[in-house]
Every structure is written in structure tokens, then in C-alpha cells.
PDB file of C-alpha atoms in Angstrom:
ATOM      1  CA  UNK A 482      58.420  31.039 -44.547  1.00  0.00           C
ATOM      2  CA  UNK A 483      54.791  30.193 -43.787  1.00  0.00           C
ATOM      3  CA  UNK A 484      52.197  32.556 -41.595  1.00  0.00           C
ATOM      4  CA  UNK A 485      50.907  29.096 -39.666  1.00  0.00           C
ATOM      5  CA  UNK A 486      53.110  26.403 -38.950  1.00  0.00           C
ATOM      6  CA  UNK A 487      50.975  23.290 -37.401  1.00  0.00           C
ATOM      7  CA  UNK A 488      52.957  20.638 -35.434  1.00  0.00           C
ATOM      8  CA  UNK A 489      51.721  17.085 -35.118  1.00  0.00           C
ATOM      9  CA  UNK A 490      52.405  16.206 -31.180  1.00  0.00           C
ATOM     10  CA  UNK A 491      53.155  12.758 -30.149  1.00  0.00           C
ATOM     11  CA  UNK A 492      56.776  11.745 -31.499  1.00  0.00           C
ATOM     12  CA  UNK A 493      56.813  14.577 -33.106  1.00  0.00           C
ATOM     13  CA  UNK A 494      57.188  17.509 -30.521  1.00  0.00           C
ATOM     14  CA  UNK A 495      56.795  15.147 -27.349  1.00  0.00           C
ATOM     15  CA  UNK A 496      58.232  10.953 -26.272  1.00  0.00           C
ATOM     16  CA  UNK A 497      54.234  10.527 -24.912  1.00  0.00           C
ATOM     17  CA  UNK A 498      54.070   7.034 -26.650  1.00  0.00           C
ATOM     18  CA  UNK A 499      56.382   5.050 -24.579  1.00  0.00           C
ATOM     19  CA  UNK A 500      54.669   7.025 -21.275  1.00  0.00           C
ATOM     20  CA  UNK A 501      51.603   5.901 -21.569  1.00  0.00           C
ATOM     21  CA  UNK A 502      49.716   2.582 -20.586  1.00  0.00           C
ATOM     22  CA  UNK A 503      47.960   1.932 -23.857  1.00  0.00           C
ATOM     23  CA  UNK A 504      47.686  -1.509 -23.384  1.00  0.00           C
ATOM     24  CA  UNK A 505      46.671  -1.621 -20.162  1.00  0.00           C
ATOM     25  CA  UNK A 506      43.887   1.260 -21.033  1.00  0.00           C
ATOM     26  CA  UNK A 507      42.281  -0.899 -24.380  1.00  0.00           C
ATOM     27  CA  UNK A 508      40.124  -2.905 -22.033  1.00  0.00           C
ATOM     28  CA  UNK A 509      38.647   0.299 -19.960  1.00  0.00           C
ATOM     29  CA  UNK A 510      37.915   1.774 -23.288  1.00  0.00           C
ATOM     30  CA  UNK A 511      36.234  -1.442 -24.612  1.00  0.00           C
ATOM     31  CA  UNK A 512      33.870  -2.032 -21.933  1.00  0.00           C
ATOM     32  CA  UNK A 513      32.324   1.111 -22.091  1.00  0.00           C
ATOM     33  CA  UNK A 514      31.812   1.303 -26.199  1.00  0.00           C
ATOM     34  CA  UNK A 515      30.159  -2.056 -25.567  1.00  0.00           C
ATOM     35  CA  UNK A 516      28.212  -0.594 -22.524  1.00  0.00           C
ATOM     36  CA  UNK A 517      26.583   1.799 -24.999  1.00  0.00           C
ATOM     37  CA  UNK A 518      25.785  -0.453 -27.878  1.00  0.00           C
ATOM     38  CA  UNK A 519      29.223  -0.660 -30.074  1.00  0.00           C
ATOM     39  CA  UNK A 520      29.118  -3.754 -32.440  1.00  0.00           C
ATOM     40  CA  UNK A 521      30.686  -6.483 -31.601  1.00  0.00           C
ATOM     41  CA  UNK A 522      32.144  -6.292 -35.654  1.00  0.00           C
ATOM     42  CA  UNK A 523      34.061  -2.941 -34.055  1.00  0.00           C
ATOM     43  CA  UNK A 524      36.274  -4.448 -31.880  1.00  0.00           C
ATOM     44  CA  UNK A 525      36.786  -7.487 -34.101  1.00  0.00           C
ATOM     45  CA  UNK A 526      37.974  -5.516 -37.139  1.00  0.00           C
ATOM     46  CA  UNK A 527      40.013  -3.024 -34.771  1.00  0.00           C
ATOM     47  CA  UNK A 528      41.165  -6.001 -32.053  1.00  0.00           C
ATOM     48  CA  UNK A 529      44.404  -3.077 -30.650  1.00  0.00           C
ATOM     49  CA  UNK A 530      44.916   0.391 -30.164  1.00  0.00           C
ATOM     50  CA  UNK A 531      42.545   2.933 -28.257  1.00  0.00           C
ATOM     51  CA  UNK A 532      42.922   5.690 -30.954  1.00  0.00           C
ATOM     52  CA  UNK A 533      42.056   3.416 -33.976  1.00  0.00           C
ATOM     53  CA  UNK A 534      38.829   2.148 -31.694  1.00  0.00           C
ATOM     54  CA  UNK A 535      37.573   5.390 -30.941  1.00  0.00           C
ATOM     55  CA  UNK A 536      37.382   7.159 -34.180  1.00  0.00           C
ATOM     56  CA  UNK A 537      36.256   4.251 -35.702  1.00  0.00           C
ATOM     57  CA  UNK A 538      33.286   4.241 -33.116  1.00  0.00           C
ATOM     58  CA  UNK A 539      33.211   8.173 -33.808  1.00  0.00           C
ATOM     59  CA  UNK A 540      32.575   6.795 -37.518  1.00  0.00           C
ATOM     60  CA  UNK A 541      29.461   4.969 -36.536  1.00  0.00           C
ATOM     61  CA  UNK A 542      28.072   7.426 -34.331  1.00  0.00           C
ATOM     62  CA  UNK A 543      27.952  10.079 -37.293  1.00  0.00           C
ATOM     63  CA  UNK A 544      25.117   7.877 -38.791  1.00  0.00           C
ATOM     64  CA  UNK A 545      22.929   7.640 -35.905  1.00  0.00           C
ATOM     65  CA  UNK A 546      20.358  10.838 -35.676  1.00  0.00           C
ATOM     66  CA  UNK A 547      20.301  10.976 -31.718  1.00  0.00           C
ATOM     67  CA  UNK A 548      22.951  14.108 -31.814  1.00  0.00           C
ATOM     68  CA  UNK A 549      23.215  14.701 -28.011  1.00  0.00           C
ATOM     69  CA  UNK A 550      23.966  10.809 -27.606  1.00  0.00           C
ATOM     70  CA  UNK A 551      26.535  10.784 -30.045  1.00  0.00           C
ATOM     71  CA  UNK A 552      28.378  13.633 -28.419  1.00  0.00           C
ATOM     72  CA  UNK A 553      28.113  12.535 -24.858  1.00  0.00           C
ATOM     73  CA  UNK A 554      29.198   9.270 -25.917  1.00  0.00           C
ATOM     74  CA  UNK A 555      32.530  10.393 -27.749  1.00  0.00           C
ATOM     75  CA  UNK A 556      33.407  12.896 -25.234  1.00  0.00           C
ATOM     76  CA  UNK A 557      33.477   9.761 -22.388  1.00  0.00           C
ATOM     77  CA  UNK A 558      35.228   7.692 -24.766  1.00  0.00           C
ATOM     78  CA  UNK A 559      37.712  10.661 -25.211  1.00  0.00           C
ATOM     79  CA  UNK A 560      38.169  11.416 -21.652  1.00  0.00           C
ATOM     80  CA  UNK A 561      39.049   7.915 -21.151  1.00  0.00           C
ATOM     81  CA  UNK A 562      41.803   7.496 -23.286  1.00  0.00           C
ATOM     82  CA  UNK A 563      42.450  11.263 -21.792  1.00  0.00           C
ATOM     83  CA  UNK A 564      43.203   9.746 -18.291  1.00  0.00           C
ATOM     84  CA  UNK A 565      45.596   7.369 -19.951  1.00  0.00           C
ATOM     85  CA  UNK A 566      47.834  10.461 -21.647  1.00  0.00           C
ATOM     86  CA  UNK A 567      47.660  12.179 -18.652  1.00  0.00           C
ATOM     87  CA  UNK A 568      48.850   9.555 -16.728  1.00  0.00           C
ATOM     88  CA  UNK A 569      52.367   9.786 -18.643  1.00  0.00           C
ATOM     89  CA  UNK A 570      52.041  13.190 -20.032  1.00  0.00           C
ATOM     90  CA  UNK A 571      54.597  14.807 -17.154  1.00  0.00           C
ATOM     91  CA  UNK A 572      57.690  11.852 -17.884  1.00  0.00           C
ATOM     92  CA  UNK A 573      57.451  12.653 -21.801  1.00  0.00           C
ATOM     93  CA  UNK A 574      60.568  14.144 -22.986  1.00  0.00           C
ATOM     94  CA  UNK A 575      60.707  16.762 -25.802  1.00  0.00           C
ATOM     95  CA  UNK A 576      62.527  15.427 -29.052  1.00  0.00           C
ATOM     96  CA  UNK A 577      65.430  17.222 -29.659  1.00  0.00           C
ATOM     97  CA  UNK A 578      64.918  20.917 -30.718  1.00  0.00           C
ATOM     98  CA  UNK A 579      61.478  20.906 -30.529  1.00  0.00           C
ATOM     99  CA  UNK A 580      60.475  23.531 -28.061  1.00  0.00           C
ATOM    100  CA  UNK A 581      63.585  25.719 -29.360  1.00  0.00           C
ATOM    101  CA  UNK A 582      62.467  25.556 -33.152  1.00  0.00           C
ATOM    102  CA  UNK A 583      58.701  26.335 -31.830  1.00  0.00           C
ATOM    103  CA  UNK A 584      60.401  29.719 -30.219  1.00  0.00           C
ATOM    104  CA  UNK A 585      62.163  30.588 -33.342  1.00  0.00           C
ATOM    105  CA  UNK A 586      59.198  29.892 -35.517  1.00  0.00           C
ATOM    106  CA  UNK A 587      57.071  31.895 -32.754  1.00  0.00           C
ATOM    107  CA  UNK A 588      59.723  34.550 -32.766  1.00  0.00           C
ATOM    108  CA  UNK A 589      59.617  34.861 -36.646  1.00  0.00           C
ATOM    109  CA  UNK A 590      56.271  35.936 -36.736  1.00  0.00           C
ATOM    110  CA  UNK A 591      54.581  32.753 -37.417  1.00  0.00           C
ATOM    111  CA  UNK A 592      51.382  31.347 -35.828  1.00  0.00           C
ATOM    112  CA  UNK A 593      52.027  28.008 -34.180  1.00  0.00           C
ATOM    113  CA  UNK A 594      49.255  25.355 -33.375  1.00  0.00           C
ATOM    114  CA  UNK A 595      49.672  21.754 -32.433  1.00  0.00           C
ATOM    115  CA  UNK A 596      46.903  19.466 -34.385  1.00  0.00           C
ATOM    116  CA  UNK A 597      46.866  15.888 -32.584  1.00  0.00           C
ATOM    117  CA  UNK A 598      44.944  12.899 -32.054  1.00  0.00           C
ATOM    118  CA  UNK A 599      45.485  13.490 -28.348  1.00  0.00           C
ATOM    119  CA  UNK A 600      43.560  15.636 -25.919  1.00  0.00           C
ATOM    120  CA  UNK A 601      44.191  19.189 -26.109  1.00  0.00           C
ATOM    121  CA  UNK A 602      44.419  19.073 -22.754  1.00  0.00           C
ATOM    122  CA  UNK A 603      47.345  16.989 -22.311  1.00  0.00           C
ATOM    123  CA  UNK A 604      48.987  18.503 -24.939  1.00  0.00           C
ATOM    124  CA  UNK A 605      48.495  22.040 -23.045  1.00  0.00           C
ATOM    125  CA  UNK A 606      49.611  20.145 -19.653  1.00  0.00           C
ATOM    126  CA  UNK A 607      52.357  19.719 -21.354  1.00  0.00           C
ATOM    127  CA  UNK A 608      53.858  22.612 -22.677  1.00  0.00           C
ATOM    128  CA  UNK A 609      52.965  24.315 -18.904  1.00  0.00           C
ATOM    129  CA  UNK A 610      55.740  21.925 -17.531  1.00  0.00           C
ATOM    130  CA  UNK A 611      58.107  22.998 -20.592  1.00  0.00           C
ATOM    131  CA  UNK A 612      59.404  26.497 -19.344  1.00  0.00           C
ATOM    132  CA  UNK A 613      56.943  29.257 -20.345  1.00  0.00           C
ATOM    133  CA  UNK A 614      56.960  27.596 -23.838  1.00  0.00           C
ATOM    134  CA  UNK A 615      53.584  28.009 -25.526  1.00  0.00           C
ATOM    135  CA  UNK A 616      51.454  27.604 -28.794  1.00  0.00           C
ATOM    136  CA  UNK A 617      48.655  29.529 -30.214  1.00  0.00           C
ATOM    137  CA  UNK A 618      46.741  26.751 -30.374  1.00  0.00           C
ATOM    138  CA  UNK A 619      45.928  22.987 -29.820  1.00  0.00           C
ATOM    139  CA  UNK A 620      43.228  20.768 -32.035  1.00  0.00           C
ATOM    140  CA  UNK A 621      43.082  17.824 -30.423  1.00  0.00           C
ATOM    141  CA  UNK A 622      40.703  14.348 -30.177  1.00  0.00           C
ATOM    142  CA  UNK A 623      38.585  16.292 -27.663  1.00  0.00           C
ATOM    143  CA  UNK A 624      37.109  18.532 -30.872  1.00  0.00           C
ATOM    144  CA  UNK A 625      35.514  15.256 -32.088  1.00  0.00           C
ATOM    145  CA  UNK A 626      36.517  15.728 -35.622  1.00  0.00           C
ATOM    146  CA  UNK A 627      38.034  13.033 -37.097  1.00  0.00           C
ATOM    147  CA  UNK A 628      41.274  11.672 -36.404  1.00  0.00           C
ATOM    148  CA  UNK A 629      44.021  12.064 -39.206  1.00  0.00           C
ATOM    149  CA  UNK A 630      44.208  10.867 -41.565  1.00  0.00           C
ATOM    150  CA  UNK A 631      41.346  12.795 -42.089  1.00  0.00           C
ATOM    151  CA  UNK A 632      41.937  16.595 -42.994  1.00  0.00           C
ATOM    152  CA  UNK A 633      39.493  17.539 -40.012  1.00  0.00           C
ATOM    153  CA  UNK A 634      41.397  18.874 -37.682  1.00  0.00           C
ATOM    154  CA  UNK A 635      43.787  20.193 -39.987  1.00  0.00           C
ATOM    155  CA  UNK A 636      40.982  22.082 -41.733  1.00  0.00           C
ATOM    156  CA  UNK A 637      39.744  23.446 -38.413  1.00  0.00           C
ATOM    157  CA  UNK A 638      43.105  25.112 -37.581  1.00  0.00           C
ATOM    158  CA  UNK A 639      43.050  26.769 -40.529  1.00  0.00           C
ATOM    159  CA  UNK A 640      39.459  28.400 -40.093  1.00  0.00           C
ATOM    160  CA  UNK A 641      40.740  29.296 -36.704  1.00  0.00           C
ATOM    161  CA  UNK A 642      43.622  31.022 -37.964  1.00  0.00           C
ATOM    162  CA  UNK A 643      42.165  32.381 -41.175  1.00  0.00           C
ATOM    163  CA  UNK A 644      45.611  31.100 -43.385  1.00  0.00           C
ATOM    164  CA  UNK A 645      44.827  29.204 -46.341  1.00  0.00           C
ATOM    165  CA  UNK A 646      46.690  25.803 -47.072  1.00  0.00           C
ATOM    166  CA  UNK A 647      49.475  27.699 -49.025  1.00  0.00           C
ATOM    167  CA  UNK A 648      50.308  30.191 -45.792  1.00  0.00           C
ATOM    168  CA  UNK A 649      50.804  26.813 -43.836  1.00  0.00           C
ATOM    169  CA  UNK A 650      53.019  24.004 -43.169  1.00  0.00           C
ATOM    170  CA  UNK A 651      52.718  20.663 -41.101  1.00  0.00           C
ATOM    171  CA  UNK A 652      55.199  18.759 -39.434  1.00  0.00           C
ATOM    172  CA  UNK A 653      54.370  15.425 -38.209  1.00  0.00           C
ATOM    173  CA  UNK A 654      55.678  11.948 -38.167  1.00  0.00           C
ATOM    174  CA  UNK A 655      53.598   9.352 -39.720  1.00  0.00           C
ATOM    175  CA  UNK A 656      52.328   8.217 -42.709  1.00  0.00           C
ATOM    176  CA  UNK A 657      48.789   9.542 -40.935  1.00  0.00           C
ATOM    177  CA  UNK A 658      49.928  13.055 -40.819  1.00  0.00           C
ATOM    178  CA  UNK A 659      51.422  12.905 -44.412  1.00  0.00           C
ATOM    179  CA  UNK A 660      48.118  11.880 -45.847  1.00  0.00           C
ATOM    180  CA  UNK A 661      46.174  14.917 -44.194  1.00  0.00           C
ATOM    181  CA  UNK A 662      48.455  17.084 -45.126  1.00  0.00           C
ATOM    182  CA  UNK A 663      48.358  16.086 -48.980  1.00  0.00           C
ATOM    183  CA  UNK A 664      44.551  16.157 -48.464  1.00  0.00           C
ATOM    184  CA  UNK A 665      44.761  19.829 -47.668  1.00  0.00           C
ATOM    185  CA  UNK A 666      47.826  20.665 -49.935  1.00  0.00           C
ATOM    186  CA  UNK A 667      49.658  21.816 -46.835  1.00  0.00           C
ATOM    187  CA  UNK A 668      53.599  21.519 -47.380  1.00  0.00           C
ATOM    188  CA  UNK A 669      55.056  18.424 -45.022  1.00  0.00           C
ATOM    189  CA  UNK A 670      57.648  17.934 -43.076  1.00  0.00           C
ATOM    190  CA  UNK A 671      58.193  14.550 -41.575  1.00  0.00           C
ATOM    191  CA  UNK A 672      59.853  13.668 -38.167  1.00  0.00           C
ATOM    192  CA  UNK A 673      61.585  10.309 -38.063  1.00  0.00           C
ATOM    193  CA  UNK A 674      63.902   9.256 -34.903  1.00  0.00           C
ATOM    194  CA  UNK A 675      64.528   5.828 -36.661  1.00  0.00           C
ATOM    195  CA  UNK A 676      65.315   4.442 -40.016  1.00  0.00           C
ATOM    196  CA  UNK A 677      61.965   2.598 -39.810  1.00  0.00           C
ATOM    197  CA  UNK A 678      59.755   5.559 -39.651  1.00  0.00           C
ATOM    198  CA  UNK A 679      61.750   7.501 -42.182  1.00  0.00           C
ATOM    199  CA  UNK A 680      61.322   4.200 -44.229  1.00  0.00           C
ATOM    200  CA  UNK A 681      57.568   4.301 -43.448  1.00  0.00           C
ATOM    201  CA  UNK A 682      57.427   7.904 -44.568  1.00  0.00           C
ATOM    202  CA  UNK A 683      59.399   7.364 -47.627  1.00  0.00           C
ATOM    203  CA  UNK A 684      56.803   4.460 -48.790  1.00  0.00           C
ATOM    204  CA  UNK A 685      54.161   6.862 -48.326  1.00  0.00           C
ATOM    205  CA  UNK A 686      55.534   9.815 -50.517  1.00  0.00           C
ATOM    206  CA  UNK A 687      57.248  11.950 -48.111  1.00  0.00           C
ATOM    207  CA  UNK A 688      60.170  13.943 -49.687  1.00  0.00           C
ATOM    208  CA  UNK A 689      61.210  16.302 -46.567  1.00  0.00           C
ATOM    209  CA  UNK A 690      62.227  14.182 -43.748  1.00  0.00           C
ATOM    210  CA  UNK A 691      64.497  15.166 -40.886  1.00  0.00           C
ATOM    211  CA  UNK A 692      65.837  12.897 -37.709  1.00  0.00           C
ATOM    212  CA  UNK A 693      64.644  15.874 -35.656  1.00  0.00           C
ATOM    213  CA  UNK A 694      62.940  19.184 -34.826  1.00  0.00           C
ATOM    214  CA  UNK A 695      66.365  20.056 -34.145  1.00  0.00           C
ATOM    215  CA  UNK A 696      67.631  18.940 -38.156  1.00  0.00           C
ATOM    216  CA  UNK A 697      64.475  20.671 -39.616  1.00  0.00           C
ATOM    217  CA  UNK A 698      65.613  23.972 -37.719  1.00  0.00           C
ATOM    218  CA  UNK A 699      68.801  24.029 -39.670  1.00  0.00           C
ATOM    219  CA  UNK A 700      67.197  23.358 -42.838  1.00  0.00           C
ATOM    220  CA  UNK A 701      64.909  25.732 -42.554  1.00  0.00           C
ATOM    221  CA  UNK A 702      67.694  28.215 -41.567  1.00  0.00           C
ATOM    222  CA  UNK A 703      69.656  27.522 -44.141  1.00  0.00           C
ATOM    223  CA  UNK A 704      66.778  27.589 -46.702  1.00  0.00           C
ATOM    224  CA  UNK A 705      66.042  31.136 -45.822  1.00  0.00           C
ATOM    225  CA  UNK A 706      69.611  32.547 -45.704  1.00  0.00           C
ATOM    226  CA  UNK A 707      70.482  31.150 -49.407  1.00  0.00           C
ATOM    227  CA  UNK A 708      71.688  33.865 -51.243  1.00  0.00           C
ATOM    228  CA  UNK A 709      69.506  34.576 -54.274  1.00  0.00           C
TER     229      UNK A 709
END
């Protein structure tokens, strides 16, 4: 149906969340962005989460003028919350379907990249351990563009690539990933285990939402074996 097909990653394709030490990680992250100067405002306004910290942090450093600073700075602050994913990146279980409906989609013809606010690195870690399945590529944080739900990184695969927004589809499982894909007018499909994140996708304006990888395979089967 689409040439690219671009696959959010955590509770999406993978269980990471529940693997990894976030809590435990916050403080590790927090000394070092105050090591280097971040505001004490930062960490009042964002008081939990690693992800939220950092690209709010990357947001500052895109107004400061000492480039090679900035970019050693958010590559530490990166690896750090790297160590955490990597950490719980080998005891995350696929969701159900996911690494079958990213061979049929492969098999198809399609290009498949995973676009994530985790490293690429764990990501590729990852799909090593899962059989000989593979992607044709992984945006992650480590890119230092900005985290959805900018359209950054979902821009960025698509330059890679050279599809434009109407050759593509994202699937992805938060209100996050439904906003960057409306920014790019890239078709959505949302992932929700749970009534509360369907509910959560709902509120936001999502319209295709499937309990998992394994559900949106049979739609999408179905949907291309219609009769016309």
C-alpha cells in the first residue's frame, strides 16, 4: 500500500518501557545537565522523565552559538539515557505480530524504518536478538533532531528514503507519534495494548487504531484483497 512504512519502536514494535530503570536513571541524567550549566527552571518545569528532560535541554542548546558544545553536550546526555535502554533492551518482548507484519511489509516491497525517541542503537541491538529480522533503517534520539512530537525525525526518514509523505505510513502508539504524523500528512496507524491508550489516542484524533501489530496485519490484508 505505501513504498515506506515507518514504525514507532517502544510499545509499539518492542515491551522496552517496563525493562528499563527510568527512574532510577533521572538522577544520573540530572546531575550532568546541571554539571554543564542547565537552568535550574529545566528541571523544575520537567521534575520526571529522562526523554522529556533531554529534548527540552536539546531546546535550549539550539539558542546558544557555541555549535561544538551543543553537540558534545547532547550526545553525553543521549548516551546516558542510552546505557539505561540498553540495560533492558535484551528482556523486551516483541508485541504480538510485530516482527511478522515487518516481514510481510518487507516482503511486499516496502521500505521499512523504525523512527524513535530511543537510540538507534538499541533499537538495532534489538532486532539482532530477534531472528535475522531487520529494517532498512533506524532514526533515533542519537540524530539529535527533535523528539516527536516534532516532525524531525520523521522528516529525516523521508529524505533518506526519497518517498514523499503520501508514499508513507506511520505506526506508533501515542498521542506523540499521532501529532508528527499529522504534521507531515503521513497516514497513522495507532498501537494500543489497553483501553487507556486507545482512549488516549481517540482524544487526540486518531481514527485507525488496532490492539496489535498482529490486528493491523489483518486489516491491512483484508484492505488489499477487497474486491473492487
Amino acid at each position: 500500500m505505501y513504498k515506506l512504512w515507518l514504525f514507532d519502536f517502544d510499545n509499539t514494535i518492542a515491551r522496552l518501557e517496563p525493562e528499563v530503570d527510568w527512574a532510577g536513571g533521572r538522577p544520573v541524567l540530572e546531575r550532568y545537565l546541571r554539571s554543564v550549566g542547565a537552568p535550574d527552571e529545566l528541571f523544575e518545569r520537567i521534575p520526571r522523565g529522562n526523554l522529556p528532560l533531554y529534548d527540552a535541554y536539546r531546546t535550549l542548546m539550539l539558542a546558544e552559538s557555541d555549535h561544538v558544545h551543543k553537540v558534545e553536550t547532547l550526545e553525553h546526555a543521549s548516551e546516558l539515557i542510552e546505557k539505561l535502554e540498553l540495560a533492558g533492551v535484551d528482556r523486551a518482548q516483541p508485541l504480538e505480530g510485530a516482527v511478522e507484519t515487518i516481514a510481510a511489509l518487507k516482503n511486499s516491497g516496502a521500505k521499512i524504518a523504525i523512527v524513535t525517541s530511543n537510540s538507534s542503537r538499541t533499537v538495532a541491538r534489538w532486532f539482532k536478538k530477534q531472528g535475522g529480522a531487520s529494517v532498512d533503517g533506524i532514526v533515533g534520539r542519537d540524530t539529535l533532531l527533535g523528539l516527536k512530537p516534532a516532525p524531525d525525525m520523521l522528516i529525516r526518514a523521508l529524505e533518506i528514503f526519497s518517498v514523499d509523505s503520501s508514499e508513507s505510513a506511520f505506526v506508533g502508539d501515542s498521542e506523540a507519534d499521532f501529532r508528527a504524523a499529522q504534521s507531515c500528512g503521513i497516514r497513522f496507524y495507532g498501537i494500543a495494548s489497553n483501553e487507556s491508550a486507545r482512549d488516549r489516542l481517540l482524544a487526540a484524533g486518531a481514527t485507525e487504531i488496532f490492539a496489535s501489530p498482529a490486528a493491523l496485519a489483518i486489516h491491512l490484508k483484508e484492505a488489499t484483497t477487497e474486491p473492487v
